[in-house]
mmCIF file of C-alpha atoms and ligand atoms in Angstrom:
data_model
loop_
_atom_site.group_PDB
_atom_site.id
_atom_site.type_symbol
_atom_site.label_atom_id
_atom_site.label_comp_id
_atom_site.label_asym_id
_atom_site.label_seq_id
_atom_site.Cartn_x
_atom_site.Cartn_y
_atom_site.Cartn_z
ATOM 1 C CA MET A 1 -79.307 46.679 -97.734
ATOM 2 C CA MET A 2 -80.997 44.555 -100.383
ATOM 3 C CA VAL A 3 -81.904 47.157 -103.056
ATOM 4 C CA GLY A 4 -79.268 46.644 -105.602
ATOM 5 C CA ASP A 5 -78.556 47.399 -109.276
ATOM 6 C CA GLY A 6 -81.806 49.215 -110.128
ATOM 7 C CA ASP A 7 -81.021 52.065 -107.662
ATOM 8 C CA ASP A 8 -77.406 52.153 -108.553
ATOM 9 C CA LEU A 9 -78.054 52.186 -112.286
ATOM 10 C CA HIS A 10 -80.291 55.084 -111.852
ATOM 11 C CA ALA A 11 -77.436 56.966 -110.117
ATOM 12 C CA VAL A 12 -75.272 56.320 -113.234
ATOM 13 C CA GLY A 13 -77.473 58.310 -115.549
ATOM 14 C CA GLY A 14 -76.141 59.434 -119.026
ATOM 15 C CA PRO A 15 -76.134 57.523 -122.261
ATOM 16 C CA VAL A 16 -77.139 53.913 -122.543
ATOM 17 C CA ARG A 17 -73.989 51.880 -121.998
ATOM 18 C CA HIS A 18 -73.509 48.720 -119.898
ATOM 19 C CA ILE A 19 -70.120 48.465 -118.106
ATOM 20 C CA PRO A 20 -69.376 44.837 -117.164
ATOM 21 C CA VAL A 21 -69.089 44.296 -113.453
ATOM 22 C CA LEU A 22 -66.174 42.420 -111.785
ATOM 23 C CA LEU A 23 -64.971 41.421 -115.247
ATOM 24 C CA ALA A 24 -61.272 40.675 -114.219
ATOM 25 C CA GLU A 25 -62.495 38.590 -111.261
ATOM 26 C CA VAL A 26 -65.043 36.747 -113.396
ATOM 27 C CA LEU A 27 -62.360 35.850 -115.976
ATOM 28 C CA GLU A 28 -60.044 34.708 -113.280
ATOM 29 C CA ALA A 29 -62.817 32.447 -111.752
ATOM 30 C CA LEU A 30 -63.658 31.003 -115.168
ATOM 31 C CA SER A 31 -60.068 30.838 -116.422
ATOM 32 C CA PRO A 32 -61.131 30.084 -120.014
ATOM 33 C CA LYS A 33 -58.644 28.902 -122.640
ATOM 34 C CA ALA A 34 -58.621 28.211 -126.408
ATOM 35 C CA GLY A 35 -60.917 25.185 -127.236
ATOM 36 C CA ASP A 36 -63.086 25.638 -124.071
ATOM 37 C CA VAL A 37 -66.851 26.081 -124.284
ATOM 38 C CA VAL A 38 -68.217 28.701 -121.853
ATOM 39 C CA VAL A 39 -71.939 29.407 -121.393
ATOM 40 C CA ASP A 40 -72.676 33.064 -120.735
ATOM 41 C CA GLY A 41 -76.262 32.851 -119.466
ATOM 42 C CA THR A 42 -76.713 36.666 -119.350
ATOM 43 C CA PHE A 43 -75.302 37.997 -122.651
ATOM 44 C CA GLY A 44 -76.619 41.543 -122.213
ATOM 45 C CA ALA A 45 -74.311 43.946 -124.020
ATOM 46 C CA GLY A 46 -71.787 41.120 -124.448
ATOM 47 C CA GLY A 47 -69.167 42.487 -122.072
ATOM 48 C CA TYR A 48 -68.249 39.118 -120.500
ATOM 49 C CA THR A 49 -68.711 37.203 -123.840
ATOM 50 C CA LYS A 50 -66.237 39.492 -125.700
ATOM 51 C CA ALA A 51 -63.678 39.075 -122.981
ATOM 52 C CA ILE A 52 -64.138 35.266 -122.971
ATOM 53 C CA LEU A 53 -63.900 35.032 -126.756
ATOM 54 C CA ALA A 54 -60.585 37.029 -126.601
ATOM 55 C CA THR A 55 -59.068 34.136 -124.714
ATOM 56 C CA GLY A 56 -59.748 31.780 -127.713
ATOM 57 C CA ALA A 57 -62.670 29.985 -126.061
ATOM 58 C CA SER A 58 -66.118 29.394 -127.654
ATOM 59 C CA VAL A 59 -69.196 30.941 -126.074
ATOM 60 C CA VAL A 60 -72.854 29.845 -126.046
ATOM 61 C CA ALA A 61 -74.425 33.088 -125.055
ATOM 62 C CA ILE A 62 -78.023 33.156 -123.751
ATOM 63 C CA ASP A 63 -80.403 36.029 -123.128
ATOM 64 C CA ARG A 64 -84.148 36.013 -122.788
ATOM 65 C CA ASP A 65 -84.341 39.616 -124.187
ATOM 66 C CA PRO A 66 -84.846 39.553 -127.978
ATOM 67 C CA ASP A 67 -83.312 43.062 -128.159
ATOM 68 C CA ALA A 68 -80.076 41.878 -126.552
ATOM 69 C CA ILE A 69 -79.882 38.922 -128.894
ATOM 70 C CA ALA A 70 -80.535 41.076 -132.009
ATOM 71 C CA ALA A 71 -77.877 43.638 -130.875
ATOM 72 C CA GLY A 72 -75.319 40.738 -130.580
ATOM 73 C CA ARG A 73 -75.874 39.346 -133.994
ATOM 74 C CA VAL A 74 -72.940 41.354 -135.570
ATOM 75 C CA LEU A 75 -70.554 40.002 -132.886
ATOM 76 C CA GLU A 76 -71.819 36.477 -133.642
ATOM 77 C CA GLN A 77 -71.031 36.988 -137.369
ATOM 78 C CA GLN A 78 -67.527 38.314 -136.532
ATOM 79 C CA SER A 79 -66.780 35.397 -134.202
ATOM 80 C CA GLY A 80 -65.666 32.860 -136.793
ATOM 81 C CA GLY A 81 -68.173 30.422 -135.490
ATOM 82 C CA ARG A 82 -66.959 30.731 -131.920
ATOM 83 C CA LEU A 83 -70.083 32.521 -130.642
ATOM 84 C CA ARG A 84 -73.613 31.072 -130.671
ATOM 85 C CA LEU A 85 -76.451 33.339 -129.452
ATOM 86 C CA VAL A 86 -79.585 31.747 -128.015
ATOM 87 C CA GLN A 87 -82.740 33.506 -126.974
ATOM 88 C CA ALA A 88 -83.924 31.587 -124.041
ATOM 89 C CA PRO A 89 -84.295 31.698 -120.267
ATOM 90 C CA PHE A 90 -80.951 30.744 -118.659
ATOM 91 C CA SER A 91 -82.795 28.118 -116.514
ATOM 92 C CA THR A 92 -82.670 26.011 -119.757
ATOM 93 C CA LEU A 93 -78.925 26.487 -120.306
ATOM 94 C CA ASP A 94 -78.168 22.736 -120.359
ATOM 95 C CA ASP A 95 -80.566 22.316 -123.242
ATOM 96 C CA HIS A 96 -78.279 24.401 -125.437
ATOM 97 C CA VAL A 97 -74.859 22.834 -124.857
ATOM 98 C CA GLU A 98 -73.580 19.223 -124.770
ATOM 99 C CA SER A 99 -71.286 20.001 -121.923
ATOM 100 C CA ALA A 100 -69.418 23.124 -120.719
ATOM 101 C CA ASP A 101 -66.033 24.110 -119.275
ATOM 102 C CA GLY A 102 -67.508 27.226 -117.696
ATOM 103 C CA VAL A 103 -70.906 28.788 -116.842
ATOM 104 C CA VAL A 104 -71.221 32.506 -115.935
ATOM 105 C CA LEU A 105 -74.355 34.415 -114.789
ATOM 106 C CA ASP A 106 -74.519 38.148 -114.253
ATOM 107 C CA ILE A 107 -78.005 38.497 -112.758
ATOM 108 C CA GLY A 108 -80.416 41.356 -113.143
ATOM 109 C CA VAL A 109 -81.227 43.944 -115.745
ATOM 110 C CA SER A 110 -78.796 45.652 -118.110
ATOM 111 C CA SER A 111 -78.310 49.430 -118.461
ATOM 112 C CA MET A 112 -79.962 49.255 -121.818
ATOM 113 C CA GLN A 113 -83.095 47.704 -120.389
ATOM 114 C CA LEU A 114 -83.329 50.189 -117.500
ATOM 115 C CA ASP A 115 -82.669 53.246 -119.542
ATOM 116 C CA GLN A 116 -85.289 52.526 -122.223
ATOM 117 C CA ALA A 117 -88.511 54.090 -120.904
ATOM 118 C CA GLU A 118 -90.631 51.841 -123.097
ATOM 119 C CA ARG A 119 -89.363 48.752 -121.301
ATOM 120 C CA GLY A 120 -91.073 50.052 -118.125
ATOM 121 C CA PHE A 121 -88.298 49.148 -115.686
ATOM 122 C CA SER A 122 -87.672 52.636 -114.399
ATOM 123 C CA PHE A 123 -89.729 54.852 -112.095
ATOM 124 C CA ARG A 124 -87.818 57.933 -113.296
ATOM 125 C CA ASN A 125 -88.689 57.753 -116.954
ATOM 126 C CA ASP A 126 -92.378 57.489 -117.935
ATOM 127 C CA GLY A 127 -93.147 54.319 -119.756
ATOM 128 C CA PRO A 128 -95.630 51.461 -119.878
ATOM 129 C CA LEU A 129 -95.760 49.433 -116.642
ATOM 130 C CA ASP A 130 -94.097 46.419 -118.296
ATOM 131 C CA MET A 131 -90.728 45.075 -116.923
ATOM 132 C CA ARG A 132 -90.689 41.867 -118.862
ATOM 133 C CA MET A 133 -87.186 41.016 -119.922
ATOM 134 C CA ALA A 134 -88.456 38.434 -122.427
ATOM 135 C CA GLN A 135 -91.145 40.866 -123.729
ATOM 136 C CA ALA A 136 -93.708 38.129 -123.203
ATOM 137 C CA GLY A 137 -95.894 36.850 -120.325
ATOM 138 C CA LEU A 138 -97.402 38.704 -117.391
ATOM 139 C CA SER A 139 -96.455 42.350 -117.213
ATOM 140 C CA ALA A 140 -96.050 44.425 -114.072
ATOM 141 C CA ALA A 141 -99.365 46.280 -114.985
ATOM 142 C CA ASP A 142 -101.091 42.843 -115.069
ATOM 143 C CA VAL A 143 -99.745 42.039 -111.518
ATOM 144 C CA VAL A 144 -100.522 45.456 -110.104
ATOM 145 C CA ASN A 145 -104.060 45.649 -111.519
ATOM 146 C CA SER A 146 -105.201 42.107 -110.866
ATOM 147 C CA PHE A 147 -103.431 40.522 -107.803
ATOM 148 C CA LYS A 148 -105.139 40.647 -104.467
ATOM 149 C CA ALA A 149 -103.793 43.142 -102.004
ATOM 150 C CA GLY A 150 -102.518 40.309 -99.725
ATOM 151 C CA ASP A 151 -100.390 38.835 -102.514
ATOM 152 C CA LEU A 152 -99.203 42.307 -103.584
ATOM 153 C CA ALA A 153 -98.094 42.947 -100.021
ATOM 154 C CA ARG A 154 -96.228 39.526 -99.837
ATOM 155 C CA ILE A 155 -94.483 40.419 -103.107
ATOM 156 C CA PHE A 156 -93.489 43.933 -102.017
ATOM 157 C CA GLY A 157 -92.465 42.670 -98.505
ATOM 158 C CA PHE A 158 -90.425 39.573 -99.484
ATOM 159 C CA LEU A 159 -88.974 40.601 -102.802
ATOM 160 C CA GLY A 160 -88.525 44.282 -102.033
ATOM 161 C CA GLU A 161 -88.224 44.252 -98.274
ATOM 162 C CA GLU A 162 -90.698 47.198 -98.363
ATOM 163 C CA ARG A 163 -91.692 47.971 -94.872
ATOM 164 C CA HIS A 164 -94.897 49.700 -95.999
ATOM 165 C CA ALA A 165 -95.877 46.727 -98.221
ATOM 166 C CA GLY A 166 -99.350 46.300 -96.734
ATOM 167 C CA ARG A 167 -100.229 50.111 -96.934
ATOM 168 C CA ILE A 168 -98.990 50.360 -100.584
ATOM 169 C CA ALA A 169 -100.875 47.195 -101.531
ATOM 170 C CA ARG A 170 -104.127 48.587 -100.086
ATOM 171 C CA MET A 171 -103.640 51.954 -101.787
ATOM 172 C CA ILE A 172 -103.100 50.125 -105.134
ATOM 173 C CA GLU A 173 -106.238 48.003 -104.635
ATOM 174 C CA SER A 174 -108.433 51.062 -103.956
ATOM 175 C CA ARG A 175 -106.909 53.325 -106.627
ATOM 176 C CA ARG A 176 -107.069 50.759 -109.444
ATOM 177 C CA GLU A 177 -110.858 50.486 -108.963
ATOM 178 C CA LYS A 178 -111.058 54.026 -110.307
ATOM 179 C CA ARG A 179 -108.281 53.848 -112.862
ATOM 180 C CA PRO A 180 -105.885 50.958 -113.545
ATOM 181 C CA PHE A 181 -102.169 51.597 -113.345
ATOM 182 C CA GLU A 182 -100.701 51.674 -116.806
ATOM 183 C CA ARG A 183 -97.662 53.886 -116.560
ATOM 184 C CA THR A 184 -94.410 53.691 -114.438
ATOM 185 C CA LEU A 185 -94.711 57.306 -113.260
ATOM 186 C CA ASP A 186 -98.362 56.892 -112.311
ATOM 187 C CA LEU A 187 -97.452 54.039 -109.961
ATOM 188 C CA ALA A 188 -94.328 55.783 -108.607
ATOM 189 C CA ASP A 189 -96.217 59.038 -107.965
ATOM 190 C CA ALA A 190 -99.122 57.263 -106.224
ATOM 191 C CA ILE A 191 -96.624 55.470 -103.877
ATOM 192 C CA GLU A 192 -94.766 58.675 -103.164
ATOM 193 C CA THR A 193 -98.036 60.553 -102.454
ATOM 194 C CA HIS A 194 -99.297 57.844 -100.181
ATOM 195 C CA ILE A 195 -96.089 57.074 -98.236
ATOM 196 C CA GLY A 196 -94.339 60.362 -98.407
ATOM 197 C CA ARG A 197 -90.643 61.031 -98.555
ATOM 198 C CA ALA A 198 -88.512 62.433 -95.856
ATOM 199 C CA PRO A 199 -85.620 64.664 -96.906
ATOM 200 C CA LYS A 200 -83.132 62.158 -95.471
ATOM 201 C CA ASP A 201 -84.396 59.326 -97.648
ATOM 202 C CA LYS A 202 -81.738 58.212 -100.009
ATOM 203 C CA ILE A 203 -83.887 56.228 -102.354
ATOM 204 C CA HIS A 204 -87.254 57.114 -104.005
ATOM 205 C CA PRO A 205 -90.225 55.626 -101.998
ATOM 206 C CA ALA A 206 -91.133 53.456 -105.038
ATOM 207 C CA THR A 207 -87.618 51.861 -105.405
ATOM 208 C CA ARG A 208 -88.431 48.692 -103.463
ATOM 209 C CA VAL A 209 -91.801 48.129 -105.026
ATOM 210 C CA PHE A 210 -90.333 48.449 -108.518
ATOM 211 C CA GLN A 211 -87.581 46.005 -107.610
ATOM 212 C CA ALA A 212 -90.049 43.564 -106.168
ATOM 213 C CA LEU A 213 -92.344 43.696 -109.273
ATOM 214 C CA ARG A 214 -89.307 43.219 -111.591
ATOM 215 C CA ILE A 215 -88.118 40.200 -109.658
ATOM 216 C CA PHE A 216 -91.617 38.665 -109.611
ATOM 217 C CA VAL A 217 -92.560 39.416 -113.204
ATOM 218 C CA ASN A 218 -89.355 37.786 -114.481
ATOM 219 C CA ASP A 219 -89.336 34.989 -111.839
ATOM 220 C CA GLU A 220 -85.782 36.028 -111.166
ATOM 221 C CA LEU A 221 -85.250 33.879 -108.071
ATOM 222 C CA GLY A 222 -86.797 30.733 -109.662
ATOM 223 C CA GLU A 223 -84.719 31.295 -112.791
ATOM 224 C CA LEU A 224 -81.547 31.532 -110.698
ATOM 225 C CA ALA A 225 -82.196 28.399 -108.641
ATOM 226 C CA LYS A 226 -83.052 26.413 -111.797
ATOM 227 C CA ALA A 227 -80.011 27.717 -113.573
ATOM 228 C CA LEU A 228 -77.693 26.550 -110.827
ATOM 229 C CA PHE A 229 -79.110 23.020 -111.110
ATOM 230 C CA ALA A 230 -78.754 23.249 -114.953
ATOM 231 C CA ALA A 231 -75.114 24.402 -114.576
ATOM 232 C CA GLU A 232 -74.460 21.391 -112.344
ATOM 233 C CA ARG A 233 -75.810 19.155 -115.125
ATOM 234 C CA ALA A 234 -73.870 20.946 -117.875
ATOM 235 C CA LEU A 235 -70.411 21.417 -116.350
ATOM 236 C CA LYS A 236 -67.666 18.911 -116.949
ATOM 237 C CA PRO A 237 -65.550 17.825 -113.994
ATOM 238 C CA GLY A 238 -63.089 20.704 -113.450
ATOM 239 C CA GLY A 239 -65.484 23.189 -115.163
ATOM 240 C CA ARG A 240 -66.049 26.504 -113.447
ATOM 241 C CA LEU A 241 -69.206 28.206 -112.172
ATOM 242 C CA ALA A 242 -69.171 32.003 -111.639
ATOM 243 C CA VAL A 243 -72.257 33.923 -110.547
ATOM 244 C CA VAL A 244 -72.499 37.706 -109.977
ATOM 245 C CA THR A 245 -75.519 38.941 -108.000
ATOM 246 C CA PHE A 246 -76.626 42.304 -106.862
ATOM 247 C CA HIS A 247 -78.747 41.788 -103.740
ATOM 248 C CA SER A 248 -78.928 39.587 -100.753
ATOM 249 C CA LEU A 249 -81.828 37.289 -101.794
ATOM 250 C CA GLU A 250 -79.982 36.234 -104.902
ATOM 251 C CA ASP A 251 -76.690 35.979 -103.132
ATOM 252 C CA ARG A 252 -78.203 33.762 -100.530
ATOM 253 C CA ILE A 253 -79.544 31.423 -103.225
ATOM 254 C CA VAL A 254 -75.927 31.026 -104.786
ATOM 255 C CA LYS A 255 -74.260 30.841 -101.361
ATOM 256 C CA ARG A 256 -76.606 28.060 -100.168
ATOM 257 C CA PHE A 257 -76.309 26.126 -103.453
ATOM 258 C CA ILE A 258 -72.536 26.153 -103.322
ATOM 259 C CA ALA A 259 -72.602 25.244 -99.689
ATOM 260 C CA ASP A 260 -74.918 22.380 -100.238
ATOM 261 C CA ARG A 261 -73.119 21.094 -103.270
ATOM 262 C CA SER A 262 -69.681 21.241 -101.807
ATOM 263 C CA ASP A 263 -70.771 19.565 -98.594
ATOM 264 C CA ALA A 264 -69.962 15.908 -98.872
ATOM 265 C CA ALA A 265 -72.141 15.012 -95.938
ATOM 266 C CA SER A 266 -75.345 16.604 -97.278
ATOM 267 C CA GLY A 267 -77.706 15.457 -99.979
ATOM 268 C CA SER A 268 -81.273 14.661 -100.768
ATOM 269 C CA ARG A 269 -82.842 11.878 -98.772
ATOM 270 C CA HIS A 270 -84.349 10.642 -102.106
ATOM 271 C CA LEU A 271 -80.887 9.631 -103.339
ATOM 272 C CA PRO A 272 -78.946 6.493 -102.361
ATOM 273 C CA GLU A 273 -76.697 7.520 -99.458
ATOM 274 C CA ALA A 274 -73.413 6.871 -101.229
ATOM 275 C CA GLN A 275 -74.409 9.316 -103.999
ATOM 276 C CA ALA A 276 -75.969 11.876 -101.711
ATOM 277 C CA ARG A 277 -72.650 12.212 -99.926
ATOM 278 C CA MET A 278 -70.583 13.033 -102.887
ATOM 279 C CA ALA A 279 -69.778 16.728 -103.440
ATOM 280 C CA THR A 280 -70.590 17.974 -106.842
ATOM 281 C CA PHE A 281 -68.686 21.299 -106.503
ATOM 282 C CA ARG A 282 -65.655 22.624 -104.745
ATOM 283 C CA LYS A 283 -66.214 26.091 -103.385
ATOM 284 C CA ALA A 284 -63.608 28.628 -104.807
ATOM 285 C CA GLY A 285 -63.136 31.552 -102.413
ATOM 286 C CA SER A 286 -65.810 33.133 -100.300
ATOM 287 C CA GLY A 287 -67.410 35.896 -102.352
ATOM 288 C CA VAL A 288 -65.631 38.712 -104.135
ATOM 289 C CA THR A 289 -66.808 42.307 -104.106
ATOM 290 C CA ALA A 290 -65.723 45.286 -106.182
ATOM 291 C CA GLY A 291 -62.819 47.501 -105.086
ATOM 292 C CA ASP A 292 -63.040 51.292 -104.599
ATOM 293 C CA ALA A 293 -61.749 52.146 -108.011
ATOM 294 C CA GLU A 294 -64.335 49.954 -109.803
ATOM 295 C CA ILE A 295 -67.044 51.364 -107.635
ATOM 296 C CA ALA A 296 -65.985 54.904 -108.405
ATOM 297 C CA ALA A 297 -65.972 54.194 -112.177
ATOM 298 C CA ASN A 298 -69.197 52.231 -112.068
ATOM 299 C CA PRO A 299 -71.593 52.752 -109.058
ATOM 300 C CA ARG A 300 -73.623 49.676 -110.183
ATOM 301 C CA ALA A 301 -70.639 47.505 -108.856
ATOM 302 C CA ARG A 302 -71.261 48.708 -105.362
ATOM 303 C CA SER A 303 -73.656 45.931 -104.487
ATOM 304 C CA ALA A 304 -72.182 43.180 -106.740
ATOM 305 C CA ARG A 305 -70.902 39.887 -105.291
ATOM 306 C CA LEU A 306 -69.216 37.142 -107.241
ATOM 307 C CA ARG A 307 -69.257 33.581 -106.016
ATOM 308 C CA ALA A 308 -67.474 30.758 -107.806
ATOM 309 C CA ALA A 309 -67.124 26.990 -107.563
ATOM 310 C CA THR A 310 -65.365 24.157 -109.530
ATOM 311 C CA ARG A 311 -67.324 21.185 -110.737
ATOM 312 C CA ALA A 312 -66.304 17.894 -109.054
ATOM 313 C CA GLU A 313 -66.593 14.436 -110.578
ATOM 314 C CA ALA A 314 -69.819 13.299 -108.899
ATOM 315 C CA PRO A 315 -73.031 13.106 -110.953
ATOM 316 C CA ALA A 316 -75.431 15.967 -110.645
ATOM 317 C CA ARG A 317 -77.870 15.674 -107.797
ATOM 318 C CA SER A 318 -81.672 16.069 -108.016
ATOM 319 C CA SER A 319 -83.175 19.579 -108.070
ATOM 320 C CA ASP A 320 -84.348 20.058 -104.528
ATOM 321 C CA PHE A 321 -85.506 23.644 -104.066
ATOM 322 C CA SER A 322 -85.686 23.160 -100.275
ATOM 323 C CA ILE A 323 -81.983 23.744 -100.005
ATOM 324 C CA PHE A 324 -82.544 27.486 -100.656
ATOM 325 C CA GLY A 325 -84.678 27.796 -97.518
ATOM 326 C CA LEU A 326 -86.965 30.258 -99.084
ATOM 327 C CA PRO A 327 -90.400 30.932 -97.355
ATOM 328 C CA LYS A 328 -93.536 29.543 -98.881
ATOM 329 C CA LEU A 329 -95.741 32.483 -100.033
ATOM 330 C CA PRO A 330 -99.286 31.516 -100.843
ATOM 331 C CA GLY A 331 -100.349 32.146 -104.475
ATOM 332 C CA ILE A 332 -96.806 33.277 -105.362
ATOM 333 C CA ASP A 333 -94.585 31.325 -107.705
ATOM 334 C CA LEU A 334 -91.235 31.054 -105.941
ATOM 335 C CA PRO A 335 -88.571 28.338 -105.679
ATOM 336 C CA GLY A 336 -89.340 26.212 -102.663
ATOM 337 C CA GLU A 337 -93.007 26.013 -103.484
ATOM 338 C CA ARG A 338 -92.630 23.755 -106.460
HETATM 339 C C1 SAM B 401 -76.689 42.490 -116.109
HETATM 340 S S1 SAM B 401 -77.120 42.170 -117.669
HETATM 341 C C2 SAM B 401 -75.679 41.258 -118.241
HETATM 342 C C3 SAM B 401 -74.551 42.054 -118.751
HETATM 343 C C4 SAM B 401 -73.386 41.224 -119.280
HETATM 344 N N1 SAM B 401 -72.685 40.463 -118.385
HETATM 345 C C5 SAM B 401 -72.429 42.320 -119.986
HETATM 346 O O1 SAM B 401 -71.247 42.277 -119.597
HETATM 347 O O2 SAM B 401 -72.815 42.971 -120.965
HETATM 348 C C6 SAM B 401 -78.202 40.859 -117.509
HETATM 349 C C7 SAM B 401 -78.797 40.358 -118.783
HETATM 350 O O3 SAM B 401 -79.283 39.049 -118.500
HETATM 351 C C8 SAM B 401 -80.590 38.878 -119.122
HETATM 352 N N2 SAM B 401 -81.354 37.960 -118.218
HETATM 353 C C9 SAM B 401 -81.681 38.277 -116.908
HETATM 354 N N3 SAM B 401 -82.357 37.132 -116.434
HETATM 355 C C10 SAM B 401 -82.343 36.181 -117.440
HETATM 356 C C11 SAM B 401 -82.867 34.819 -117.528
HETATM 357 N N4 SAM B 401 -83.502 34.289 -116.517
HETATM 358 N N5 SAM B 401 -82.659 34.216 -118.653
HETATM 359 C C12 SAM B 401 -81.910 34.773 -119.714
HETATM 360 N N6 SAM B 401 -81.455 36.062 -119.616
HETATM 361 C C13 SAM B 401 -81.659 36.697 -118.583
HETATM 362 C C14 SAM B 401 -81.194 40.192 -119.123
HETATM 363 O O4 SAM B 401 -82.082 40.240 -120.232
HETATM 364 C C15 SAM B 401 -79.927 41.142 -119.405
HETATM 365 O O5 SAM B 401 -79.666 41.344 -120.765
#
């Protein structure tokens, strides 16, 4: 099933606290040591960053959310110059570091973002229909109230794997004529009323639409694809890449990237043949998932998967989005279309 952290995070409930997922496995994959420079592209609550700092390595920690960066300033001050926080999208990670011994990404939203009703990520707490991690740009309300029904249906169908995508999109189009959608609960209730909910349904009928909107509004797939190319440019030979994802679309992007880059026979037809055949990464393992104890302690870990690779000597290849094999969706900004 594709629905990942959003649903699991709702199941956690309770006070706002983000428990880092697969932390021991991420540290093992990165194996940081004193003097190393590691890029944490998803600072969040700083769970990974704190553990990496504890090894004596330095961290350049990126988050596009100004609240996450503001909350990390105390840690930065206490770090003795070993932590530098940057508010930016992680697709630009190679702009913020000369070179790196490690790059780690922990994709998705944090518990803090999900639990704060005013951020608009949750269909359980009433808030503005926002969902922007960076608190700037097109909001979920903008998408829901202005996109054509056909485009909404493609977003819900592809990014949410919602089987009622067309029905929900048409319902939205007719309802917003009378009254635009402005609140999370308004949209969630309208979907539940229209689609209905069988007693055996484990998830709320709006779960997949909310997930799709969040991925779309934050260009999460495009960001991930670009960040992998940026990590390839930033990592030194021998440097480690570790990426934790929470659903199948993201995992597929990481898996295909590592397969393409560790395959000495593949490469872009635009490159000279000798260069195209050089692997830029060596695959490390084949995807790690959380054990029962971690899942019991942190239900969000249930759908997490870590993939890792080690940077080889070959120069970075060109950014060819076709390696991800994502479908072209008219009017929708996804990797593969650029
Ligand atoms: C799952 S949390 C990371 C939690 C962190 N590993 C920890 O242990 O506390 C993901 C964080 O990444 C940030 N984020 C997600 N996509 C991003 C992007 N494209 N660029 C920069 N930050 C992003 C979110 O704002 C959020 O704070």
